[in-house]
Coordinates of C-alpha atoms in Angstrom, one line a residue:
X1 CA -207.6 -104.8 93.8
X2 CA -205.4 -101.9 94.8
X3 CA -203.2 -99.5 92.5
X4 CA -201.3 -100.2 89.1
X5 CA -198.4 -101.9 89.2
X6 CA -195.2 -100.0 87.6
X7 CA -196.2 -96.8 86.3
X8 CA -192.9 -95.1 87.4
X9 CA -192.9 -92.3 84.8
X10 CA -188.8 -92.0 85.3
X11 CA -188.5 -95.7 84.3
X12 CA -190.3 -95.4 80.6
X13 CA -188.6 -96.8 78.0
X14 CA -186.8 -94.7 75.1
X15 CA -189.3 -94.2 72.2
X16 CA -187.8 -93.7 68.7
X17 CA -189.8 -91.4 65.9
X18 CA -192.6 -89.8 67.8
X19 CA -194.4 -92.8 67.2
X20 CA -194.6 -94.0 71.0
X21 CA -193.4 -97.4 70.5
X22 CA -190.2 -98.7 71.4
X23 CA -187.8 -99.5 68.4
X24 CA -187.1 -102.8 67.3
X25 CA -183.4 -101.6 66.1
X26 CA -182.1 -100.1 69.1
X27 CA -180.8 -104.0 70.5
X28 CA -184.1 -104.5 72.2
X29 CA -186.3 -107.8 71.5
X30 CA -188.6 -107.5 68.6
X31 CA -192.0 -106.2 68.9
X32 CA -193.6 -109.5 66.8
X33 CA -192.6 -112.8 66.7
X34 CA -189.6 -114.8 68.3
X35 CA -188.1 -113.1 71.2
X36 CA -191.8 -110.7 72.0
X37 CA -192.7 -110.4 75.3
X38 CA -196.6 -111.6 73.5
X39 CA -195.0 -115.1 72.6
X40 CA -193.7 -115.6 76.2
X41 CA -197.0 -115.5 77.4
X42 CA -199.3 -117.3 74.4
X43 CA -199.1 -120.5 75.2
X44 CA -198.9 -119.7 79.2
X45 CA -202.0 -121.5 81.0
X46 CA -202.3 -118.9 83.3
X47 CA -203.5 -116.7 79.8
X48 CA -206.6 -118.7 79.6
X49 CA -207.9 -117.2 82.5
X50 CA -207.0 -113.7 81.2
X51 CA -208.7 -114.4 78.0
X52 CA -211.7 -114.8 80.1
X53 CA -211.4 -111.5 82.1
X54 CA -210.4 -109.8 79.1
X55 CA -213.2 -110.8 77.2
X56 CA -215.6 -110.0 80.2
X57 CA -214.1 -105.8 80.3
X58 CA -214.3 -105.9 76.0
X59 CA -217.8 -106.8 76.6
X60 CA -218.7 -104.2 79.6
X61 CA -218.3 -102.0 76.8
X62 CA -221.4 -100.4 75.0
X63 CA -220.2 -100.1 71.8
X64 CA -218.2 -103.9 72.0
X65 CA -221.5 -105.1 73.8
X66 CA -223.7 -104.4 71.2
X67 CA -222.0 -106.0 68.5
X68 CA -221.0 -109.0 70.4
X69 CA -224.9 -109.8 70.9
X70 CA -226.3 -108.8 67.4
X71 CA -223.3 -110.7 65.4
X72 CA -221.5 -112.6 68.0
X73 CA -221.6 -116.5 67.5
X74 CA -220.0 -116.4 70.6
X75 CA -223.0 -118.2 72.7
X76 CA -223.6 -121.2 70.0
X77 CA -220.3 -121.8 69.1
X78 CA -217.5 -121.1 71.4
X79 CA -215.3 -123.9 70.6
X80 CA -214.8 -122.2 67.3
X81 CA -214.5 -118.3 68.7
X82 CA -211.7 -119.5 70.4
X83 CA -210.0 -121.4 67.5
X84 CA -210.1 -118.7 65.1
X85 CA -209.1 -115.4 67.7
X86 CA -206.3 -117.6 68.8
X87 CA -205.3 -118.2 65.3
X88 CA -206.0 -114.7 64.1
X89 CA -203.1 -113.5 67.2
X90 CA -200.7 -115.9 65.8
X91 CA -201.1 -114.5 62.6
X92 CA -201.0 -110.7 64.2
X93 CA -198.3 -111.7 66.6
X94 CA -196.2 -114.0 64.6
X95 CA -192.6 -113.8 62.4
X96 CA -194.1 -113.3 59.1
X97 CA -195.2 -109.1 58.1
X98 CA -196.8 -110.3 55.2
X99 CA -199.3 -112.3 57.2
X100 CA -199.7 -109.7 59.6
X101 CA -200.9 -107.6 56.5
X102 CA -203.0 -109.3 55.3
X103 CA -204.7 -110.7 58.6
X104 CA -205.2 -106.9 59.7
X105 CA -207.2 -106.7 56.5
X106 CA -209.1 -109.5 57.0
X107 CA -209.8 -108.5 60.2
X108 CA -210.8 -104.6 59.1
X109 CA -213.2 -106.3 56.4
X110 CA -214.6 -108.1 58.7
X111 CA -215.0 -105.3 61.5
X112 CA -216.6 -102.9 58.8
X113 CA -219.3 -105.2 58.2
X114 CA -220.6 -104.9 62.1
X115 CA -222.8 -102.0 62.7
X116 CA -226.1 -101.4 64.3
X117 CA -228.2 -99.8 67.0
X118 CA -228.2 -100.9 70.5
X119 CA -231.6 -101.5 72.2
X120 CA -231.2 -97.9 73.9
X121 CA -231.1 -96.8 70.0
X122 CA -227.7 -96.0 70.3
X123 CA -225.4 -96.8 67.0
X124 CA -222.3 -98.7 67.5
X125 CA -219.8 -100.0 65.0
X126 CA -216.8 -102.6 65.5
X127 CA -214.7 -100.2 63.3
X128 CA -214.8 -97.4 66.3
X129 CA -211.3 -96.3 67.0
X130 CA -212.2 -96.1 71.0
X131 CA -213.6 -99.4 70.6
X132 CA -211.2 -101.3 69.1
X133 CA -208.1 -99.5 71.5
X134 CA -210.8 -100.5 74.3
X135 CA -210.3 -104.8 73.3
X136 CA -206.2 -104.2 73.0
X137 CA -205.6 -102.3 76.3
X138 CA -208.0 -105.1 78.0
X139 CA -205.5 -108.0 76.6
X140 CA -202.5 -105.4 77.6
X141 CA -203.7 -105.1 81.6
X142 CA -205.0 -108.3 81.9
X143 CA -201.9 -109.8 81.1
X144 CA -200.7 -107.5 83.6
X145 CA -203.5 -108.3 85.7
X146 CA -202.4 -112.1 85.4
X147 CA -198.8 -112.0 86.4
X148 CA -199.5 -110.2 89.1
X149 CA -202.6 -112.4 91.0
X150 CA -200.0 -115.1 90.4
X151 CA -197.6 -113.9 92.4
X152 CA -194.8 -112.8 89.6
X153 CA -195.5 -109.4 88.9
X154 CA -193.6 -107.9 85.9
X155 CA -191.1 -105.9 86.0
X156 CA -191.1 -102.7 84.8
X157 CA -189.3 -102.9 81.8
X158 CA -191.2 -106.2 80.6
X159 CA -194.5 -104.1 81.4
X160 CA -193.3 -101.6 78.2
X161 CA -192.0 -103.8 76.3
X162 CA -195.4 -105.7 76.5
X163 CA -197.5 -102.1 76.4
X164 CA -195.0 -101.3 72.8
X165 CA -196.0 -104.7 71.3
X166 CA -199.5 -104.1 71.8
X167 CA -199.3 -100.9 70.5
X168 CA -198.0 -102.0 66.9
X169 CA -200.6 -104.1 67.2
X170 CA -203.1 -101.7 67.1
X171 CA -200.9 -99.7 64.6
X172 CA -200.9 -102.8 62.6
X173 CA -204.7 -102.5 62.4
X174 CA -204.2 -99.2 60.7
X175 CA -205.4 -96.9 64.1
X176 CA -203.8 -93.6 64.0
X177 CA -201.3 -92.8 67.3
X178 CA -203.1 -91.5 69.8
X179 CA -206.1 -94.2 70.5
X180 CA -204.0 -95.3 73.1
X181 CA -202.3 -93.6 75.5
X182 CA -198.6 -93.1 74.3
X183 CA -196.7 -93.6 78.0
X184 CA -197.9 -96.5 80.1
X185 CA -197.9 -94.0 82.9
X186 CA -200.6 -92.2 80.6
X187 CA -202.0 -95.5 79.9
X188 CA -203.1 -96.4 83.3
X189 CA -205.2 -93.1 83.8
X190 CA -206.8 -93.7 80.7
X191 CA -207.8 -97.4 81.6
X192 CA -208.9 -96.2 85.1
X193 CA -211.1 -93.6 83.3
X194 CA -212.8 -96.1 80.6
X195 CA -213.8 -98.4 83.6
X196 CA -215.2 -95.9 86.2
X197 CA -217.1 -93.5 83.7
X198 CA -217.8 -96.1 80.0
X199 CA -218.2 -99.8 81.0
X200 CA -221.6 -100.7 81.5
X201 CA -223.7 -103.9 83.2
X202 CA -224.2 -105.3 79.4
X203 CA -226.5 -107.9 78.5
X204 CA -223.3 -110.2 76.6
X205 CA -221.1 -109.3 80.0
X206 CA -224.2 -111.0 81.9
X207 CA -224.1 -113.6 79.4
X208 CA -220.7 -114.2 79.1
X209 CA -220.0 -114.7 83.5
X210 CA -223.5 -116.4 84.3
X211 CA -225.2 -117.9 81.0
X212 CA -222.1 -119.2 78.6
X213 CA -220.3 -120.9 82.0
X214 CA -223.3 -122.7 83.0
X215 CA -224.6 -123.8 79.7
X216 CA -221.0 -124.2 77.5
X217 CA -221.6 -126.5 74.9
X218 CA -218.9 -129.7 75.0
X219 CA -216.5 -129.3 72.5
X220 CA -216.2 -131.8 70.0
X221 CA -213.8 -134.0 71.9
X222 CA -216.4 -134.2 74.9
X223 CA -219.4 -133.8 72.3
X224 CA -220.0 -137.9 73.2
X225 CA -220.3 -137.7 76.4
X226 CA -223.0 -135.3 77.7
X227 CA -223.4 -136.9 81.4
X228 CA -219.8 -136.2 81.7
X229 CA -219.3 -133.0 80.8
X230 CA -222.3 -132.0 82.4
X231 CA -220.8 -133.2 85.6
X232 CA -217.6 -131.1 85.1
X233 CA -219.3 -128.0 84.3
X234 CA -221.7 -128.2 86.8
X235 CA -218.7 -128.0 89.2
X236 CA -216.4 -125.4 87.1
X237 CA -218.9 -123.3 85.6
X238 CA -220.1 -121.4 88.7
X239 CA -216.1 -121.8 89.9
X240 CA -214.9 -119.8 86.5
X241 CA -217.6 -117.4 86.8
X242 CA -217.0 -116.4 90.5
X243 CA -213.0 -116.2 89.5
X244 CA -213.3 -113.9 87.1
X245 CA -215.9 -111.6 88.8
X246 CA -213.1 -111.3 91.5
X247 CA -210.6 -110.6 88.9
X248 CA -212.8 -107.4 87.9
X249 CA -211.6 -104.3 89.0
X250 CA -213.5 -103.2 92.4
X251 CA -214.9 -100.1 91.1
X252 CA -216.9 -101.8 88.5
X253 CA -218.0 -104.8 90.0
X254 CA -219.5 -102.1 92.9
X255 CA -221.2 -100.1 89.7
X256 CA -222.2 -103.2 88.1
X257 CA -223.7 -104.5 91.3
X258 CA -221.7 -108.1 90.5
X259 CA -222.0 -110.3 93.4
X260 CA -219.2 -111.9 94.8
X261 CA -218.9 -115.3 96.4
X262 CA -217.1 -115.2 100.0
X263 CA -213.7 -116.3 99.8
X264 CA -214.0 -116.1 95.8
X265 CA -210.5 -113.3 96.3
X266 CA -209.0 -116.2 97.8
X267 CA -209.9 -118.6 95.7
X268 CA -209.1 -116.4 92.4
X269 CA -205.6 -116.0 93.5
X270 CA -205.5 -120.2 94.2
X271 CA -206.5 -120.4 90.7
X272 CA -203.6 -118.2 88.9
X273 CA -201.2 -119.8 90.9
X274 CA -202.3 -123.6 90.4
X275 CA -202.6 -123.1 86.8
X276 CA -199.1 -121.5 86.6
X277 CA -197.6 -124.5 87.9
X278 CA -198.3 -125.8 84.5
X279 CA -195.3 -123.7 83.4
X280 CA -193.2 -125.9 84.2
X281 CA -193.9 -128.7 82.5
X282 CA -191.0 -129.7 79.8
X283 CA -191.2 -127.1 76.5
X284 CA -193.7 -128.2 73.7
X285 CA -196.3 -129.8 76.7
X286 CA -198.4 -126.9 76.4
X287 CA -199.5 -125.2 73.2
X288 CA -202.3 -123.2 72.8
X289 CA -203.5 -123.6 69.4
X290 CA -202.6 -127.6 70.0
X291 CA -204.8 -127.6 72.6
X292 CA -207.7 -126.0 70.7
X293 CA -207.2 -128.4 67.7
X294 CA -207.2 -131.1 70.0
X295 CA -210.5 -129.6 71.9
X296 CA -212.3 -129.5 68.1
X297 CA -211.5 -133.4 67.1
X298 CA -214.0 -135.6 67.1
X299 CA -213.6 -138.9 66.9
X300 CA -214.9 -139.3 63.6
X301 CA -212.1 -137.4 62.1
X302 CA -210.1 -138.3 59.5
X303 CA -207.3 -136.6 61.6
X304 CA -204.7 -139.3 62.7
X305 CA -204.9 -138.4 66.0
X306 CA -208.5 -139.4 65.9
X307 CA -207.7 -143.0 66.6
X308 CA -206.0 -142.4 69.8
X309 CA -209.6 -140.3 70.8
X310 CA -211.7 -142.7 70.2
X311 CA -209.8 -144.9 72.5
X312 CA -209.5 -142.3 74.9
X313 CA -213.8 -141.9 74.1
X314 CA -214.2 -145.4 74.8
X315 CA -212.7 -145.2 78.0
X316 CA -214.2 -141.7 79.2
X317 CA -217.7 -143.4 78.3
X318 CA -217.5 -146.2 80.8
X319 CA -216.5 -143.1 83.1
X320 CA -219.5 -141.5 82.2
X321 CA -222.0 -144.7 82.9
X322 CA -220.4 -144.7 86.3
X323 CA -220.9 -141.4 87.0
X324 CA -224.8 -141.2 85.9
X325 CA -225.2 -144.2 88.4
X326 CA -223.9 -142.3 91.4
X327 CA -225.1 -138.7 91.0
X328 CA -228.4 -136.6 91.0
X329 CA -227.7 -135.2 87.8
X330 CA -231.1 -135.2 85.6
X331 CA -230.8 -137.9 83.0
X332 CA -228.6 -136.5 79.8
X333 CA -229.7 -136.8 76.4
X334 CA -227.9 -139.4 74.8
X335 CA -225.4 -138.0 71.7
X336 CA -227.1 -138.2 68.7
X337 CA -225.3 -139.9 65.4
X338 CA -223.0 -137.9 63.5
X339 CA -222.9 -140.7 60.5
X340 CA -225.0 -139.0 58.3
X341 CA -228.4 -139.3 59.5
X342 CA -231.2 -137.1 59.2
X343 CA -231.4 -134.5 61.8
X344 CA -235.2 -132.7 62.5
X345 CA -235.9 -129.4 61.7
X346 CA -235.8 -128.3 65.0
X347 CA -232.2 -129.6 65.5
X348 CA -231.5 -128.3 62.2
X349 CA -231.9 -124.7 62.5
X350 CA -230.2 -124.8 66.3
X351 CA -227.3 -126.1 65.3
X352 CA -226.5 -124.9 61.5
X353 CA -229.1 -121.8 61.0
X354 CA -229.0 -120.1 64.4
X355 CA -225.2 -119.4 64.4
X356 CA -225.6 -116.8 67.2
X357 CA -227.5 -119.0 69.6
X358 CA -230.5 -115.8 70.0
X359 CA -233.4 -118.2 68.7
X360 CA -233.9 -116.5 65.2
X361 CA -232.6 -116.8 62.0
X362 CA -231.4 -113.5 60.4
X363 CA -229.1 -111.9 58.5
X364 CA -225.7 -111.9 61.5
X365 CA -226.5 -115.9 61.3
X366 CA -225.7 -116.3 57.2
X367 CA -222.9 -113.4 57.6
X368 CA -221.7 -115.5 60.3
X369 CA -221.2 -118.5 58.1
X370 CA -220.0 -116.1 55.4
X371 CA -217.2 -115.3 57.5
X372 CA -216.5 -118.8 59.0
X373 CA -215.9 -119.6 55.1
X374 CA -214.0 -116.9 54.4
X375 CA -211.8 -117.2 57.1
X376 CA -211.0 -121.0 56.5
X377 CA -210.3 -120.0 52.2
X378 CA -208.3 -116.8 53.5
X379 CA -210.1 -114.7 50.8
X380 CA -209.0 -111.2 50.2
X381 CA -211.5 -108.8 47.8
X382 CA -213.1 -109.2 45.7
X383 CA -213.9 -113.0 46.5
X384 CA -214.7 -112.4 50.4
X385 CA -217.2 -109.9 48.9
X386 CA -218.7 -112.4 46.2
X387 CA -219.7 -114.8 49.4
X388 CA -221.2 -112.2 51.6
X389 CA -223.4 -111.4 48.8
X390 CA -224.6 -114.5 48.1
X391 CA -225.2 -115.0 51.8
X392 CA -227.2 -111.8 51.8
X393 CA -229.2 -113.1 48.5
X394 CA -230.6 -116.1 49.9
X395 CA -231.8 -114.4 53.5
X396 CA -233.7 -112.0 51.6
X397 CA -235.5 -115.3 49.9
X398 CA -235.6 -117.3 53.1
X399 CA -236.9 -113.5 54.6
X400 CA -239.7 -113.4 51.4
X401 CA -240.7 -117.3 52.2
X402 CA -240.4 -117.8 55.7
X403 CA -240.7 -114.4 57.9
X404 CA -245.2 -115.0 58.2
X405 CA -245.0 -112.2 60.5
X406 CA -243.1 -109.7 59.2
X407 CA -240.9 -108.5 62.3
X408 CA -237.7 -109.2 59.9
X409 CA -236.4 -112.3 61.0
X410 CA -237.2 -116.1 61.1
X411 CA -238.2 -118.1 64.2
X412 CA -238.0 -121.8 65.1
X413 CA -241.7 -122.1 64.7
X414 CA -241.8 -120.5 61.6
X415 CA -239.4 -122.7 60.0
X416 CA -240.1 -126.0 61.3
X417 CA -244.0 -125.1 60.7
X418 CA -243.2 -124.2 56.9
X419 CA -240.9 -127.1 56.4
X420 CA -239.4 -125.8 53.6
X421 CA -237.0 -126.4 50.8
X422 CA -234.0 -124.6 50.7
X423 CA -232.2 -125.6 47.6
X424 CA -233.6 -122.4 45.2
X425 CA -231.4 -120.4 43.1
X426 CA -229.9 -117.9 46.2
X427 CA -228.6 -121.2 48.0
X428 CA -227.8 -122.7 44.5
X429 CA -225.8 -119.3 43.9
X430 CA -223.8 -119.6 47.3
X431 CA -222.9 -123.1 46.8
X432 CA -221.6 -122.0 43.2
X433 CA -219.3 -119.0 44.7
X434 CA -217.9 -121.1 47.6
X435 CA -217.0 -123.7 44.7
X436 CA -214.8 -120.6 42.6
X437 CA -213.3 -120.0 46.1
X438 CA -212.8 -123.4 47.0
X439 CA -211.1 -124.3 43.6
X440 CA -208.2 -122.4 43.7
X441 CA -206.5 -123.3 40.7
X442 CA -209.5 -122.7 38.4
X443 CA -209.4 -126.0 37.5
X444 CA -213.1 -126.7 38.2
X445 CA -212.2 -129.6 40.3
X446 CA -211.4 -129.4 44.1
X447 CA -208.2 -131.9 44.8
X448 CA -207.6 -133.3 47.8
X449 CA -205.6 -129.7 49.5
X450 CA -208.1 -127.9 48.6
X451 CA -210.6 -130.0 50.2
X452 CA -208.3 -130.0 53.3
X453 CA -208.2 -126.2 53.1
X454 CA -212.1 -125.8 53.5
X455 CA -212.6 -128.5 55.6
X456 CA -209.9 -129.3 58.2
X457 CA -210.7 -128.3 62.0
X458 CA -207.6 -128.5 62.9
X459 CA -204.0 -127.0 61.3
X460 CA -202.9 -131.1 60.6
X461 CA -205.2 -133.2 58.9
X462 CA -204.0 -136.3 57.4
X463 CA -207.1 -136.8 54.4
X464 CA -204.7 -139.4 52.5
X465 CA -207.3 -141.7 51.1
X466 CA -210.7 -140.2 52.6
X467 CA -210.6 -137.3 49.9
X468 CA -212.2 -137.9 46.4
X469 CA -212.3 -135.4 43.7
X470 CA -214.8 -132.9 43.7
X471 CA -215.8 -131.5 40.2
X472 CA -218.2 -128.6 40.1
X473 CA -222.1 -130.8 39.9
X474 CA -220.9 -133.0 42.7
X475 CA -219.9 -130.1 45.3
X476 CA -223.1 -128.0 44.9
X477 CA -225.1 -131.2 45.2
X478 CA -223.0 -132.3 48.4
X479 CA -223.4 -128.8 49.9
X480 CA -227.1 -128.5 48.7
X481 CA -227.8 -131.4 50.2
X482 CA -226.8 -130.5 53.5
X483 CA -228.6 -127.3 53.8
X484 CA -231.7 -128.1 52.3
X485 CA -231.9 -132.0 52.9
X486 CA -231.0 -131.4 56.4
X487 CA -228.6 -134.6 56.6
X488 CA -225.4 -134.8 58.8
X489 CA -222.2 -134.6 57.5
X490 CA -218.7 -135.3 58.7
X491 CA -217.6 -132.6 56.1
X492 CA -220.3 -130.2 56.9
X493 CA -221.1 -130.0 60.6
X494 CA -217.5 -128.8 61.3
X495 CA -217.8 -126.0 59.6
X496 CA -221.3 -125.0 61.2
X497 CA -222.8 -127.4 63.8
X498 CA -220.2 -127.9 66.0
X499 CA -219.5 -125.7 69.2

C-alpha cells in the first residue's frame, strides 16, 4: 500500500491553546458544520466504501471486536446500523453545539452500558479511551485512505484540517488530549503501531468481510423481491469483500492471513474511481442520509414517497420473474405479508427477539431494542434509564420462564417449544414507560407528532390521515399485542423486524 501520504512535519498547521487542534477563529474553516472538511466528504459516494474499510480496522480491534459481537445488531439489522451512525455524524458533525451535546451524551450513555469479557476472558468496554480514539483515527485515515486510491490525494493542508475536525470530535466525546496523537506526523506512527502490534484476526472482522456481504439482508426497499436481490449480491457481495481486503493495510492482511483475489489491487482502485464519478452529478443528487431513508421505505409506508415505490416495486418484480427463469439461482422464498398477519414463532423470535442475529435471546437483544427506542424519542436521564430497566425486568422473567437449561440465555427451540405468553407484568411495565416517553406533553394521549416521532423510518413522513389518537389502554394493548400475539405490524416491524 506504500507510505503515508503528507506527514511533512514542517507543513503542520498552527495549533492555538495547547489543545492540538487548529482554531476555528484564526480565518480558517470551521471545525463542524458548513464549510468542514467532514461535510465535503459526507455525502461523497466514494465514503461508502470507506465506511466499509473503516468499520473492518474498528473491528480488527480486540476490545471493539468484542463488543461488536456480544451487543452488536450489526448482523440482523444493518439497514438500521447504518441509518442511525449516519444520523448520529450529522448530529456530531453538524451546525448546531447544542445537538452535538447532547448526542455525545447519548452516545456516552450508551457506550457505558457495553462491557464484557471476550472468549479469551479478556474484559473489554466501549467506554475505553484507546478504543474509542481507535474508531475516529480509522474514519480519519480511511478518508485519507479514500482520496488517495481514487486518484485525488489530499493536500496537505486539507489532511489537517480533516485530522483537527476529527479531533474535536473526539474532544466532543469528552476524551482527554492525548488519546490521539496531537501532530499528524505523530499520528501516522501511532496508526502504524495499533495495526502491526493490536489488531487482531477477530471473529466480527471475519464476519463483517465474508459472512454479512454474502448473506446481507435486503433492505426494506428490496425486502419484496428476494430472487432479485439475491442475484445482485450474489455478484457484489464476494466483489465488496475482495475490495475491501485490498484496501487493508499489507501488514495486517499478511498477519491476519486474509486472502486476496488476483487482480483484486486492480480492481479496488477501479472501484474508488468509478464510484467517484458520481461526484459530479448536479448538487442535491446525492445525499447520504436520503439515500438511507430511501433504502428503509417499504412500500407499505405511509411515506409519500411510498407511492412512487410501489410502482417502482411493480416493475422490479416482473424483473425478478424474468430473472428466476434464466438463472441457476435455488428457488427464493417468496416475501411473506406484512399486512398484519400472524408470523410463527420461529419467524418471530428471528426477526423481533434475536436483534443481534447470534441465535439466542439474551439480555444485548432487549438492550438492543432499549436503545433503538431511545434513540428514536431522543431521551436524556432519567427516562433513557427508566426503559433499560424495564427491558432488563422482563428478560429476567423471560430468563425465569423460558431458559430450561440454565446456560443464561434463550434459544429458538426453547421458545418455540414453550410457546409462551409474553404479555405479563415486566412486558406490561415496558409498554407503560415507552407510553410516558412517547407522550411528551403528559397529556396521556399520543397525537399524531408524537406518533411520527416513535415511528417514522425515515426524517419525512407524511402520517396526515393514517395517525389516530392513542390514549394510554389502546397503546399498551397495540404494543402488547405485537410482542406477545406475535402479529405483524406496519407500526411495529420498523422499529424491530426490519434489516
Amino acid at each position: 500500500m506504500g507510505g503515508h501520504p503528507g506527514n511533512t512535519p514542517g507543513d503542520a498547521a498552527e495549533f492555538d491553546g495547547g489543545t492540538s487542534r487548529p482554531s476555528a477563529a484564526d480565518g480558517q474553516a470551521p471545525l463542524f458544520g458548513a464549510g468542514s472538511q467532514f461535510q465535503e466528504f459526507f455525502n461523497d459516494p466514494r465514503w461508502a466504501l470507506a465506511i466499509v474499510r473503516a468499520t473492518v480496522l474498528e473491528a480488527a480491534h480486540p476490545q471493539i471486536g468484542a463488543a461488536l459481537i456480544d451487543n452488536s445488531t450489526f448482523v440482523a439489522h444493518p439497514w438500521r446500523r447504518l441509518r442511525n451512525t449516519l444520523r448520529s455524524l450529522q448530529r456530531m458533525f453538524g451546525d448546531d453545539e447544542q445537538v452535538r451535546i447532547r448526542e455525545a451524551a447519548r452516545l456516552n450513555r450508551l457506550h457505558a452500558r457495553l462491557n464484557g469479557t471476550d472468549p479469551r476472558g479478556r474484559p473489554y468496554s466501549a467506554m475505553d479511551p484507546a478504543a474509542r480514539a481507535w474508531v475516529v483515527a480509522t474514519l480519519f485515515e480511511s478518508t485519507v485512505t479514500m482520496c488517495r486510491l481514487s486518484g485525488q490525494p489530499l493536500e496537505q493542508h486539507a489532511m489537517e484540517r480533516l485530522y483537527a475536525e476529527f479531533q474535536a470530535y473526539l474532544a466532543a466525546m469528552g476524551e482527554q488530549a492525548g488519546q490521539l496523537p496531537p501532530t499528524l506526523t505523530e499520528f501516522w506512527s501511532y496508526y502504524d503501531h495499533v495495526v502491526q502490534q493490536e489488531l487482531e484476526n477477530t471473529e466480527a472482522m471475519q464476519i463483517i468481510l465474508y459472512r454479512l456481504f454474502d448473506h446481507l439482508p435486503a433492505p426494506a426497499l428490496l425486502g419484496g423481491l428476494p430472487t432479485l436481490w439475491a442475484t445482485g449480491r450474489a455478484v457484489v457481495g464476494p466483489l465488496l469483500g475482495a475490495i475491501t481486503v485490498a484496501s487493508l493495510p499489507e501488514p495486517f492482511r499478511r498477519r491476519a492471513g486474509l486472502p486476496e483475489v488476483p487482480g483484486a489491487q486492480t480492481l479496488m482502485q477501479g472501484a474508488y474511481l468509478t464510484v467517484g464519478l458520481a461526484r459530479f452529478l448536479p448538487d442535491g443528487w446525492i445525499r447520504a442520509d436520503a439515500i438511507a431513508d430511501l433504502l428503509a421505505l417499504s412500500p407499505d409506508s405511509d411515506d409519500p414517497r411510498a407511492r412512487a415505490v410501489t410502482a417502482l416495486h411493480d416493475r422490479v418484480r416482473r424483473a425478478g420473474a424474468l430473472i428466476r427463469l434464466i438463472t441457476p439461482l435455488p428457488p427464493q422464498p417468496e416475501p411473506v405479508s406484512r399486512t398484519g398477519t400472524e408470523r410463527s414463532a420461529e419467524e418471530f423470535f428471528r426477526e423481533v427477539l434475536d436483534q443481534t442475529g447470534d441465535g439466542y435471546l439474551d439480555w444485548p437483544d432487549l438492550a438492543a431494542m432499549a436503545r433503538e427506542l431511545s434513540t428514536r424519542l431522543d431521551l436524556d436521564e432519567p427516562e433513557e434509564t427508566r426503559l433499560y430497566n424495564a427491558y432488563a425486568d422482563w428478560w429476567r422473567e423471560l430468563q425465569s420462564a423460558l431458559d430450561t437449561d440454565g446456560d443464561g440465555r434463550i434459544s429458538a427451540h426453547e421458545y418455540a417449544t414453550a410457546v409462551p405468553s409474553l404479555a405479563g407484568p415486566a412486558l406490561i411495565k415496558v409498554a407503560e414507560v415507552l407510553f410516558d416517553a412517547t407522550d411528551q406533553d403528559g397529556d396521556q394521549q399520543i397525537d399524531a407528532d408524537e406518533h411520527r416521532t416513535l415511528f417514522r423510518t425515515a426524517f419525512h413522513r407524511d402520517t396526515a390521515g393514517t395517525v389516530r389518537t392513542y390514549t394510554r389502554g389502546a397503546f399498551i394493548g397495540d404494543f402488547l399485542s405485537f410482542m406477545s400475539g406475535r402479529r405483524r405490524s406496519t407500526a411495529y416491524d420498523p422499529l424491530f423486524a426490519q434489516a
